[in-house]
Amino acid sequence: MTSIAIVGGGPAGTAAALRATELGAEVTLLEARALGGTCVVDGCVPTRVLARAARMAREVRDAHLWGIEVGEVGVRWERITERVAETVAAVTARRASAAELGRAGVDVRVGHPARFVDPHTLAVGGEHVEADAVLLCVGGAARPLPIPGAELATLPTEVIAWDALPERVAVVGSGSTGSQLVTVFASLGAETTLIDVAPRILPHADADVAATLEAAFRSQGVAVATGVDGLTAIEADGPLRRVHYTAGGQPTSVEVDAIVLATGWPARTEGLGLDVAGVAHSPGRIPVDDHLRTNVPHVYAPGDANQRDMLVQSAAEEGEAAAVNAVLGPVRSTPHALLPWGGFTDPDVAGVGLTEEEATRHDDHCVTAVVPLAGLERAIIDERTDGFLKLITDRRRSLLLGAHAAGESAVEVIQAVTTAMAAGADPATLARVAFAYPTYSAAIGAAAQALLRVDGADRA
């Protein structure tokens, strides 16, 4: 019987543990903190609760447009953070518990960190665990920047520990986490500044999606500084905080009440003893091959540990794949061609597959169609007309290459397109689908019809 030690009890670790036991392996799951993982405990679940509170504040402010008078919006930050804790507890409770994993045959040990003492042995809580294969499902963790005064800033995981919402907040980092926090703070009434060294916000997203969100931020009063040279220091002046950075070679500073460093979630590699096991690693990342193996063939690193996709859905998929490969040999890879992502901002943003930039760079035959939400009846009804849906196809193969959206229900719309792409639906098939009326998903059919018109005109 193959013995497997899994370090980490998040989506990758629990998925791996359950799959490995199904395959007949003897599995030990080692979790230093609590089962659930970064996303549930520290990341996307708390952020989504904050985003829900922010949305409710916006809807209350707009209620008069529908004849509903509710008075001035008040924000009780302490109640919002209580709601975060309640929701995290509820989500954690419905996920695989230690007892459920135990009933499945997994030996679960929670409360002590694990570290290698040799390539096949981990020390944990004064005991040694030996295994034929080791899966490092350690997840990621927000980290401070290596600049003077970084300890004066707040990490995204620490926001819910604030006693009150600051009047002025600077967010450093415009990826998914940073952009969602900007929406939260601005919607709840804080004067918000966004700073990033990237040339535009949401660097991973389609350029039109990023541009739409940035324009929305500016219209909401958010000060956006992208393409800065770099942060140089953070300093305190009593209760105030000042972030210093250079832009265009010129020193600049912003004075606020709080600074949030949303600059990524590098892998939790400290204290693992990777060098003892001979596992190659760089700061915040454990490189893997297509089968999720590190340079040490019996050691795998699925999920955030390898920094490839940084999504819950990919972590669970990679955890299962790593378990299969650890038990059966290198038989399963994870290409991740169809991994939808979404951000609960204002407006929402989402995407799947190739961006337009990527598609045009690699494919001379791609065709793009864009449907503005302003022409969609549901968006007009809801007074949510900012945004669009974009579909990208390869005309030679009638193959959908990507889909990207900004606007109300963008995440759900992109998930619907992802399902169609996974089923192999081509634009002609999507164009014939009947969509309920009035819905945001109707934009999918309109975009598919537009693709056929563009392709037909180009061929004529």
Tab-separated table of C-alpha atoms in Angstrom:
chain	number	residue	atom	x	y	z
A	1	MET	CA	0.000	0.000	0.000
A	2	THR	CA	1.326	3.430	-0.967
A	3	SER	CA	1.707	5.811	1.976
A	4	ILE	CA	1.137	9.529	1.347
A	5	ALA	CA	1.729	12.490	3.636
A	6	ILE	CA	-0.177	15.656	2.729
A	7	VAL	CA	0.931	18.967	4.219
A	8	GLY	CA	-1.980	21.413	4.256
A	9	GLY	CA	-5.726	21.050	4.715
A	10	GLY	CA	-7.096	23.513	2.176
A	11	PRO	CA	-8.856	22.715	-1.123
A	12	ALA	CA	-5.797	21.012	-2.612
A	13	GLY	CA	-4.991	19.005	0.513
A	14	THR	CA	-8.503	17.756	1.271
A	15	ALA	CA	-9.205	16.895	-2.376
A	16	ALA	CA	-5.897	15.022	-2.543
A	17	ALA	CA	-6.579	13.158	0.690
A	18	LEU	CA	-10.013	11.952	-0.375
A	19	ARG	CA	-8.846	10.907	-3.844
A	20	ALA	CA	-5.765	9.103	-2.537
A	21	THR	CA	-7.818	7.097	-0.040
A	22	GLU	CA	-10.240	6.159	-2.830
A	23	LEU	CA	-7.242	4.771	-4.706
A	24	GLY	CA	-6.258	2.648	-1.704
A	25	ALA	CA	-3.401	4.743	-0.309
A	26	GLU	CA	-2.616	5.156	3.382
A	27	VAL	CA	-3.007	8.926	3.886
A	28	THR	CA	-1.894	11.257	6.651
A	29	LEU	CA	-3.057	14.892	6.437
A	30	LEU	CA	-1.023	17.436	8.404
A	31	GLU	CA	-2.481	20.928	8.976
A	32	ALA	CA	-0.771	23.509	11.162
A	33	ARG	CA	-3.739	25.864	11.652
A	34	ALA	CA	-7.291	24.812	10.759
A	35	LEU	CA	-8.868	22.888	7.916
A	36	GLY	CA	-10.289	25.066	5.159
A	37	GLY	CA	-7.315	26.760	3.587
A	38	THR	CA	-6.291	30.320	2.794
A	39	CYS	CA	-9.309	31.134	0.643
A	40	VAL	CA	-11.940	30.064	3.154
A	41	VAL	CA	-10.237	31.296	6.304
A	42	ASP	CA	-8.316	34.373	5.143
A	43	GLY	CA	-8.966	35.169	1.492
A	44	CYS	CA	-11.864	34.990	-0.914
A	45	VAL	CA	-14.654	34.067	1.514
A	46	PRO	CA	-14.014	36.998	3.905
A	47	THR	CA	-13.451	39.301	0.925
A	48	ARG	CA	-16.711	38.147	-0.668
A	49	VAL	CA	-18.610	38.925	2.545
A	50	LEU	CA	-17.092	42.408	2.570
A	51	ALA	CA	-18.041	42.778	-1.096
A	52	ARG	CA	-21.619	41.771	-0.259
A	53	ALA	CA	-21.789	44.466	2.423
A	54	ALA	CA	-20.411	46.995	-0.048
A	55	ARG	CA	-23.014	46.030	-2.650
A	56	MET	CA	-25.818	46.428	-0.121
A	57	ALA	CA	-24.571	49.918	0.726
A	58	ARG	CA	-24.616	50.865	-2.960
A	59	GLU	CA	-28.082	49.423	-3.473
A	60	VAL	CA	-29.465	51.288	-0.471
A	61	ARG	CA	-28.058	54.556	-1.839
A	62	ASP	CA	-29.714	53.865	-5.196
A	63	ALA	CA	-33.039	52.671	-3.765
A	64	HIS	CA	-34.681	56.065	-4.360
A	65	LEU	CA	-34.467	55.414	-8.111
A	66	TRP	CA	-37.190	52.791	-7.590
A	67	GLY	CA	-39.235	54.876	-5.158
A	68	ILE	CA	-37.794	53.319	-2.010
A	69	GLU	CA	-36.756	55.852	0.629
A	70	VAL	CA	-34.440	54.541	3.337
A	71	GLY	CA	-32.543	57.580	4.560
A	72	GLU	CA	-28.796	57.949	4.968
A	73	VAL	CA	-26.604	54.845	4.813
A	74	GLY	CA	-24.809	54.016	8.036
A	75	VAL	CA	-21.857	51.614	8.253
A	76	ARG	CA	-21.228	49.515	11.376
A	77	TRP	CA	-17.826	48.032	10.659
A	78	GLU	CA	-17.879	45.865	13.777
A	79	ARG	CA	-21.088	44.182	12.600
A	80	ILE	CA	-19.635	43.651	9.127
A	81	THR	CA	-16.604	41.880	10.597
A	82	GLU	CA	-18.853	39.803	12.855
A	83	ARG	CA	-20.713	38.733	9.726
A	84	VAL	CA	-17.394	37.742	8.144
A	85	ALA	CA	-16.573	35.499	11.112
A	86	GLU	CA	-20.052	33.940	11.062
A	87	THR	CA	-19.818	33.206	7.348
A	88	VAL	CA	-16.312	31.737	7.555
A	89	ALA	CA	-17.541	29.440	10.328
A	90	ALA	CA	-20.572	28.391	8.266
A	91	VAL	CA	-18.512	27.708	5.131
A	92	THR	CA	-15.868	25.838	7.094
A	93	ALA	CA	-18.535	23.699	8.756
A	94	ARG	CA	-19.909	22.464	5.441
A	95	ARG	CA	-16.505	21.491	4.094
A	96	ALA	CA	-14.793	18.200	4.854
A	97	SER	CA	-14.174	18.129	8.609
A	98	ALA	CA	-11.491	16.177	10.416
A	99	ALA	CA	-14.167	13.669	11.475
A	100	GLU	CA	-15.443	13.236	7.904
A	101	LEU	CA	-11.934	12.816	6.563
A	102	GLY	CA	-11.273	10.332	9.346
A	103	ARG	CA	-14.341	8.310	8.391
A	104	ALA	CA	-12.991	8.232	4.844
A	105	GLY	CA	-9.791	6.674	6.161
A	106	VAL	CA	-7.559	9.743	6.424
A	107	ASP	CA	-5.335	10.189	9.482
A	108	VAL	CA	-5.852	13.899	10.227
A	109	ARG	CA	-3.468	15.776	12.510
A	110	VAL	CA	-4.228	19.457	13.133
A	111	GLY	CA	-2.349	21.993	15.219
A	112	HIS	CA	1.350	21.492	14.483
A	113	PRO	CA	3.535	22.578	11.536
A	114	ALA	CA	5.350	19.917	9.549
A	115	ARG	CA	8.918	19.968	8.270
A	116	PHE	CA	11.180	17.563	6.422
A	117	VAL	CA	13.865	15.780	8.388
A	118	ASP	CA	14.796	13.664	5.357
A	119	PRO	CA	13.252	13.286	1.868
A	120	HIS	CA	10.651	10.759	3.066
A	121	THR	CA	10.108	11.843	6.687
A	122	LEU	CA	8.258	14.799	8.230
A	123	ALA	CA	8.514	15.943	11.831
A	124	VAL	CA	5.201	17.139	13.296
A	125	GLY	CA	4.215	17.663	16.919
A	126	GLY	CA	7.123	15.681	18.321
A	127	GLU	CA	6.437	12.701	16.038
A	128	HIS	CA	7.779	11.535	12.703
A	129	VAL	CA	5.595	10.671	9.713
A	130	GLU	CA	7.183	8.574	6.986
A	131	ALA	CA	5.665	8.372	3.514
A	132	ASP	CA	6.370	7.052	0.040
A	133	ALA	CA	5.112	10.350	-1.412
A	134	VAL	CA	4.642	13.841	0.015
A	135	LEU	CA	2.146	16.398	-1.280
A	136	LEU	CA	2.928	19.990	-0.306
A	137	CYS	CA	-0.530	21.622	-0.323
A	138	VAL	CA	0.678	24.533	1.782
A	139	GLY	CA	-1.281	27.338	0.116
A	140	GLY	CA	-0.274	30.971	0.058
A	141	ALA	CA	-0.088	33.793	2.571
A	142	ALA	CA	-0.132	37.573	2.274
A	143	ARG	CA	3.271	39.082	3.065
A	144	PRO	CA	4.591	42.594	3.796
A	145	LEU	CA	6.803	44.278	1.233
A	146	PRO	CA	10.556	44.453	1.935
A	147	ILE	CA	10.577	48.215	2.494
A	148	PRO	CA	11.174	50.350	5.585
A	149	GLY	CA	8.026	50.693	7.673
A	150	ALA	CA	6.171	47.766	6.087
A	151	GLU	CA	5.099	46.669	9.558
A	152	LEU	CA	2.947	49.813	9.754
A	153	ALA	CA	0.719	48.554	6.963
A	154	THR	CA	-2.164	46.091	7.078
A	155	LEU	CA	-2.300	42.823	5.165
A	156	PRO	CA	-5.591	41.817	3.492
A	157	THR	CA	-6.076	39.077	6.095
A	158	GLU	CA	-5.874	41.692	8.868
A	159	VAL	CA	-8.503	44.108	7.555
A	160	ILE	CA	-11.285	42.431	9.496
A	161	ALA	CA	-9.353	43.086	12.726
A	162	TRP	CA	-9.810	46.858	12.332
A	163	ASP	CA	-11.948	48.440	15.063
A	164	ALA	CA	-13.493	50.804	12.520
A	165	LEU	CA	-13.354	51.598	8.832
A	166	PRO	CA	-10.631	54.216	8.296
A	167	GLU	CA	-11.656	57.497	6.669
A	168	ARG	CA	-8.778	57.301	4.167
A	169	VAL	CA	-7.238	54.072	2.868
A	170	ALA	CA	-4.434	53.377	0.402
A	171	VAL	CA	-4.427	49.943	-1.237
A	172	VAL	CA	-1.132	48.785	-2.738
A	173	GLY	CA	-1.689	46.171	-5.429
A	174	SER	CA	-4.412	46.077	-8.081
A	175	GLY	CA	-4.858	42.364	-8.629
A	176	SER	CA	-8.081	40.582	-7.718
A	177	THR	CA	-7.688	41.037	-3.960
A	178	GLY	CA	-6.604	44.667	-4.130
A	179	SER	CA	-9.303	45.656	-6.618
A	180	GLN	CA	-12.046	44.012	-4.567
A	181	LEU	CA	-10.859	45.762	-1.412
A	182	VAL	CA	-10.835	49.089	-3.252
A	183	THR	CA	-14.490	48.537	-4.138
A	184	VAL	CA	-15.292	47.621	-0.530
A	185	PHE	CA	-13.640	50.659	1.006
A	186	ALA	CA	-14.946	53.134	-1.580
A	187	SER	CA	-18.496	51.753	-1.434
A	188	LEU	CA	-18.550	51.977	2.355
A	189	GLY	CA	-17.490	55.617	2.265
A	190	ALA	CA	-13.714	55.641	2.692
A	191	GLU	CA	-11.559	57.970	0.598
A	192	THR	CA	-9.562	55.394	-1.333
A	193	THR	CA	-6.268	55.420	-3.230
A	194	LEU	CA	-4.976	52.542	-5.371
A	195	ILE	CA	-1.243	52.234	-6.079
A	196	ASP	CA	0.540	49.656	-8.238
A	197	VAL	CA	3.791	49.265	-10.135
A	198	ALA	CA	1.906	47.436	-12.900
A	199	PRO	CA	1.106	49.598	-15.942
A	200	ARG	CA	-2.634	48.971	-15.426
A	201	ILE	CA	-4.933	47.467	-12.849
A	202	LEU	CA	-5.819	43.759	-13.035
A	203	PRO	CA	-2.631	42.902	-14.984
A	204	HIS	CA	-3.841	39.324	-15.615
A	205	ALA	CA	-7.174	40.369	-17.106
A	206	ASP	CA	-8.229	41.302	-20.613
A	207	ALA	CA	-7.173	44.912	-21.219
A	208	ASP	CA	-10.734	46.094	-21.902
A	209	VAL	CA	-11.946	44.562	-18.642
A	210	ALA	CA	-9.170	46.337	-16.735
A	211	ALA	CA	-9.857	49.634	-18.483
A	212	THR	CA	-13.572	49.431	-17.678
A	213	LEU	CA	-12.921	48.801	-13.992
A	214	GLU	CA	-10.308	51.550	-13.780
A	215	ALA	CA	-12.703	54.047	-15.374
A	216	ALA	CA	-15.359	52.992	-12.877
A	217	PHE	CA	-12.939	53.447	-9.990
A	218	ARG	CA	-12.085	56.959	-11.120
A	219	SER	CA	-15.762	57.855	-11.540
A	220	GLN	CA	-16.351	56.659	-7.965
A	221	GLY	CA	-13.672	59.021	-6.674
A	222	VAL	CA	-10.875	56.480	-6.269
A	223	ALA	CA	-7.412	57.926	-6.911
A	224	VAL	CA	-5.577	55.457	-9.176
A	225	ALA	CA	-1.771	55.518	-9.545
A	226	THR	CA	-0.525	52.722	-11.805
A	227	GLY	CA	2.867	52.292	-13.422
A	228	VAL	CA	4.693	53.756	-10.437
A	229	ASP	CA	8.402	53.039	-10.165
A	230	GLY	CA	8.060	51.416	-6.748
A	231	LEU	CA	7.275	51.957	-3.098
A	232	THR	CA	10.175	53.295	-1.053
A	233	ALA	CA	8.895	53.475	2.526
A	234	ILE	CA	5.955	53.689	4.877
A	235	GLU	CA	6.099	55.942	7.895
A	236	ALA	CA	3.843	56.909	10.776
A	237	ASP	CA	2.892	60.377	11.949
A	238	GLY	CA	0.937	59.647	15.088
A	239	PRO	CA	-2.151	57.690	14.003
A	240	LEU	CA	-1.622	58.669	10.358
A	241	ARG	CA	0.305	56.668	7.785
A	242	ARG	CA	2.276	58.000	4.850
A	243	VAL	CA	3.242	55.811	1.900
A	244	HIS	CA	6.173	57.008	-0.185
A	245	TYR	CA	6.746	55.967	-3.781
A	246	THR	CA	8.358	57.238	-6.948
A	247	ALA	CA	6.454	57.869	-10.172
A	248	GLY	CA	8.240	58.919	-13.326
A	249	GLY	CA	11.388	59.284	-11.268
A	250	GLN	CA	9.751	61.813	-8.951
A	251	PRO	CA	9.208	61.131	-5.241
A	252	THR	CA	5.535	61.135	-4.224
A	253	SER	CA	3.652	60.412	-1.036
A	254	VAL	CA	0.071	59.895	0.104
A	255	GLU	CA	-1.154	60.465	3.647
A	256	VAL	CA	-3.927	58.162	4.852
A	257	ASP	CA	-5.280	56.501	7.966
A	258	ALA	CA	-4.463	52.957	6.847
A	259	ILE	CA	-2.425	51.195	4.160
A	260	VAL	CA	-3.306	47.732	2.864
A	261	LEU	CA	-0.604	45.705	1.099
A	262	ALA	CA	-2.417	43.463	-1.390
A	263	THR	CA	0.637	42.422	-3.356
A	264	GLY	CA	0.094	38.685	-3.714
A	265	TRP	CA	-0.130	35.388	-1.870
A	266	PRO	CA	3.302	33.695	-2.064
A	267	ALA	CA	3.551	30.055	-1.023
A	268	ARG	CA	3.981	29.181	2.655
A	269	THR	CA	7.432	27.639	2.312
A	270	GLU	CA	9.071	28.881	5.499
A	271	GLY	CA	9.937	26.172	7.994
A	272	LEU	CA	9.142	23.263	5.646
A	273	GLY	CA	12.761	22.148	5.464
A	274	LEU	CA	12.660	21.980	1.671
A	275	ASP	CA	16.442	22.116	1.431
A	276	VAL	CA	16.715	19.055	3.680
A	277	ALA	CA	14.529	17.126	1.234
A	278	GLY	CA	16.386	18.552	-1.764
A	279	VAL	CA	13.250	20.272	-3.103
A	280	ALA	CA	14.084	23.197	-5.378
A	281	HIS	CA	12.243	26.406	-4.548
A	282	SER	CA	12.401	30.138	-5.067
A	283	PRO	CA	10.992	32.804	-2.744
A	284	GLY	CA	7.292	32.090	-2.399
A	285	ARG	CA	7.109	29.362	-5.048
A	286	ILE	CA	7.786	25.645	-5.532
A	287	PRO	CA	8.267	24.860	-9.261
A	288	VAL	CA	6.545	21.748	-10.631
A	289	ASP	CA	6.271	19.883	-13.926
A	290	ASP	CA	3.074	19.104	-15.853
A	291	HIS	CA	2.329	16.283	-13.400
A	292	LEU	CA	2.795	18.559	-10.364
A	293	ARG	CA	6.073	16.897	-9.352
A	294	THR	CA	8.891	18.959	-7.910
A	295	ASN	CA	12.496	18.177	-8.846
A	296	VAL	CA	12.255	15.390	-6.224
A	297	PRO	CA	10.067	12.785	-7.996
A	298	HIS	CA	8.074	11.671	-4.955
A	299	VAL	CA	7.323	15.230	-3.746
A	300	TYR	CA	4.393	17.103	-5.326
A	301	ALA	CA	3.243	20.717	-4.922
A	302	PRO	CA	-0.344	21.318	-6.078
A	303	GLY	CA	-2.349	24.510	-5.568
A	304	ASP	CA	-1.007	27.904	-4.532
A	305	ALA	CA	2.330	26.346	-3.614
A	306	ASN	CA	3.337	26.358	-7.284
A	307	GLN	CA	1.878	29.849	-7.956
A	308	ARG	CA	0.458	28.864	-11.355
A	309	ASP	CA	-3.219	29.811	-11.073
A	310	MET	CA	-3.973	30.843	-7.478
A	311	LEU	CA	-7.618	29.783	-7.607
A	312	VAL	CA	-9.641	27.457	-5.369
A	313	GLN	CA	-11.006	25.554	-8.330
A	314	SER	CA	-7.551	24.884	-9.744
A	315	ALA	CA	-6.179	23.942	-6.316
A	316	ALA	CA	-8.810	21.236	-5.857
A	317	GLU	CA	-8.228	19.934	-9.383
A	318	GLU	CA	-4.464	19.895	-8.873
A	319	GLY	CA	-4.828	18.191	-5.491
A	320	GLU	CA	-6.756	15.337	-7.081
A	321	ALA	CA	-4.295	15.109	-9.966
A	322	ALA	CA	-1.300	15.017	-7.618
A	323	ALA	CA	-2.943	12.252	-5.585
A	324	VAL	CA	-3.577	10.196	-8.718
A	325	ASN	CA	0.000	10.662	-9.885
A	326	ALA	CA	1.439	9.843	-6.466
A	327	VAL	CA	-0.475	6.552	-6.343
A	328	LEU	CA	-0.578	5.472	-9.991
A	329	GLY	CA	2.416	7.241	-11.496
A	330	PRO	CA	2.516	10.305	-13.804
A	331	VAL	CA	-0.758	9.731	-15.642
A	332	ARG	CA	-2.649	13.000	-15.118
A	333	SER	CA	-1.706	16.542	-16.048
A	334	THR	CA	-3.659	19.763	-15.477
A	335	PRO	CA	-3.591	22.079	-18.511
A	336	HIS	CA	-6.029	24.559	-16.897
A	337	ALA	CA	-7.209	25.886	-20.263
A	338	LEU	CA	-10.696	26.535	-18.906
A	339	LEU	CA	-10.288	28.125	-15.499
A	340	PRO	CA	-12.757	30.971	-15.031
A	341	TRP	CA	-11.831	33.752	-12.638
A	342	GLY	CA	-13.974	36.514	-11.214
A	343	GLY	CA	-13.772	39.630	-9.103
A	344	PHE	CA	-16.686	41.025	-7.089
A	345	THR	CA	-15.906	44.657	-7.746
A	346	ASP	CA	-18.109	47.516	-8.977
A	347	PRO	CA	-18.661	46.558	-11.732
A	348	ASP	CA	-17.966	42.832	-11.452
A	349	VAL	CA	-15.177	41.472	-13.671
A	350	ALA	CA	-14.487	37.975	-14.981
A	351	GLY	CA	-12.815	35.988	-17.721
A	352	VAL	CA	-11.927	32.564	-19.057
A	353	GLY	CA	-9.494	31.346	-21.699
A	354	LEU	CA	-7.267	33.589	-23.791
A	355	THR	CA	-7.447	37.355	-23.505
A	356	GLU	CA	-7.731	39.314	-26.735
A	357	GLU	CA	-4.056	40.251	-26.485
A	358	GLU	CA	-3.031	36.621	-26.073
A	359	ALA	CA	-5.313	35.419	-28.860
A	360	THR	CA	-4.123	37.956	-31.422
A	361	ARG	CA	-0.497	37.324	-30.482
A	362	HIS	CA	-0.777	33.592	-31.157
A	363	ASP	CA	-3.586	33.332	-33.713
A	364	ASP	CA	-3.890	35.356	-36.925
A	365	HIS	CA	-7.392	33.993	-37.461
A	366	CYS	CA	-9.128	35.110	-34.277
A	367	VAL	CA	-12.349	37.109	-34.425
A	368	THR	CA	-13.718	39.190	-31.537
A	369	ALA	CA	-17.226	40.417	-30.814
A	370	VAL	CA	-18.214	42.782	-27.995
A	371	VAL	CA	-21.753	43.338	-26.697
A	372	PRO	CA	-22.182	46.434	-24.481
A	373	LEU	CA	-24.531	45.983	-21.541
A	374	ALA	CA	-26.096	49.316	-22.444
A	375	GLY	CA	-28.025	47.498	-25.174
A	376	LEU	CA	-29.274	44.741	-22.850
A	377	GLU	CA	-32.797	45.140	-21.488
A	378	ARG	CA	-31.981	43.540	-18.131
A	379	ALA	CA	-29.113	45.976	-17.573
A	380	ILE	CA	-31.420	48.890	-18.407
A	381	ILE	CA	-34.041	47.612	-15.939
A	382	ASP	CA	-31.420	47.298	-13.192
A	383	GLU	CA	-29.727	50.612	-14.029
A	384	ARG	CA	-26.477	48.648	-14.462
A	385	THR	CA	-25.532	49.481	-18.032
A	386	ASP	CA	-21.775	49.892	-17.584
A	387	GLY	CA	-19.788	46.994	-19.000
A	388	PHE	CA	-19.710	44.444	-21.776
A	389	LEU	CA	-19.264	40.816	-22.774
A	390	LYS	CA	-16.497	39.884	-25.201
A	391	LEU	CA	-16.207	36.565	-27.042
A	392	ILE	CA	-13.081	35.515	-28.952
A	393	THR	CA	-13.063	32.715	-31.526
A	394	ASP	CA	-10.768	31.032	-34.028
A	395	ARG	CA	-12.643	31.294	-37.341
A	396	ARG	CA	-10.808	28.359	-38.910
A	397	ARG	CA	-11.936	25.886	-36.281
A	398	SER	CA	-15.109	27.659	-35.082
A	399	LEU	CA	-13.542	27.355	-31.639
A	400	LEU	CA	-14.190	29.678	-28.707
A	401	LEU	CA	-10.826	30.845	-27.393
A	402	GLY	CA	-11.913	33.108	-24.571
A	403	ALA	CA	-14.632	35.179	-22.968
A	404	HIS	CA	-14.299	38.302	-20.831
A	405	ALA	CA	-16.803	40.532	-19.113
A	406	ALA	CA	-17.197	43.577	-16.954
A	407	GLY	CA	-20.548	44.476	-15.478
A	408	GLU	CA	-23.413	43.165	-13.403
A	409	SER	CA	-23.392	39.355	-12.997
A	410	ALA	CA	-20.178	39.124	-15.050
A	411	VAL	CA	-18.908	36.161	-13.023
A	412	GLU	CA	-22.075	34.121	-13.563
A	413	VAL	CA	-22.171	34.989	-17.272
A	414	ILE	CA	-18.568	33.879	-17.737
A	415	GLN	CA	-19.286	30.648	-15.878
A	416	ALA	CA	-22.066	29.927	-18.370
A	417	VAL	CA	-19.682	30.523	-21.280
A	418	THR	CA	-17.099	28.277	-19.591
A	419	THR	CA	-19.646	25.476	-19.484
A	420	ALA	CA	-20.351	25.949	-23.189
A	421	MET	CA	-16.628	25.943	-23.989
A	422	ALA	CA	-16.090	22.777	-21.956
A	423	ALA	CA	-18.890	21.104	-23.918
A	424	GLY	CA	-17.270	22.106	-27.215
A	425	ALA	CA	-20.041	24.492	-28.271
A	426	ASP	CA	-19.117	26.712	-31.214
A	427	PRO	CA	-20.421	30.256	-31.838
A	428	ALA	CA	-23.118	28.975	-34.217
A	429	THR	CA	-24.474	26.694	-31.487
A	430	LEU	CA	-24.467	29.477	-28.895
A	431	ALA	CA	-26.201	31.798	-31.364
A	432	ARG	CA	-29.100	29.339	-31.607
A	433	VAL	CA	-29.560	28.937	-27.837
A	434	ALA	CA	-32.721	30.469	-26.383
A	435	PHE	CA	-31.914	32.623	-23.338
A	436	ALA	CA	-34.502	33.542	-20.721
A	437	TYR	CA	-35.707	37.139	-20.915
A	438	PRO	CA	-34.685	39.516	-19.497
A	439	THR	CA	-31.327	38.207	-18.261
A	440	TYR	CA	-27.666	39.140	-18.349
A	441	SER	CA	-26.870	35.749	-19.867
A	442	ALA	CA	-28.714	36.874	-23.007
A	443	ALA	CA	-25.510	38.782	-23.801
A	444	ILE	CA	-23.933	35.396	-24.618
A	445	GLY	CA	-26.349	34.754	-27.478
A	446	ALA	CA	-26.018	38.336	-28.729
A	447	ALA	CA	-22.214	38.109	-28.703
A	448	ALA	CA	-22.287	34.761	-30.517
A	449	GLN	CA	-24.570	36.221	-33.185
A	450	ALA	CA	-22.235	39.192	-33.500
A	451	LEU	CA	-19.295	36.818	-33.962
A	452	LEU	CA	-21.071	35.137	-36.871
A	453	ARG	CA	-21.802	38.515	-38.459
A	454	VAL	CA	-18.196	39.704	-38.071
A	455	ASP	CA	-16.819	36.429	-39.440
A	456	GLY	CA	-19.259	36.491	-42.354
A	457	ALA	CA	-18.405	40.098	-43.216
A	458	ASP	CA	-14.687	39.374	-43.105
A	459	ARG	CA	-15.109	36.356	-45.360
A	460	ALA	CA	-17.247	38.241	-47.897
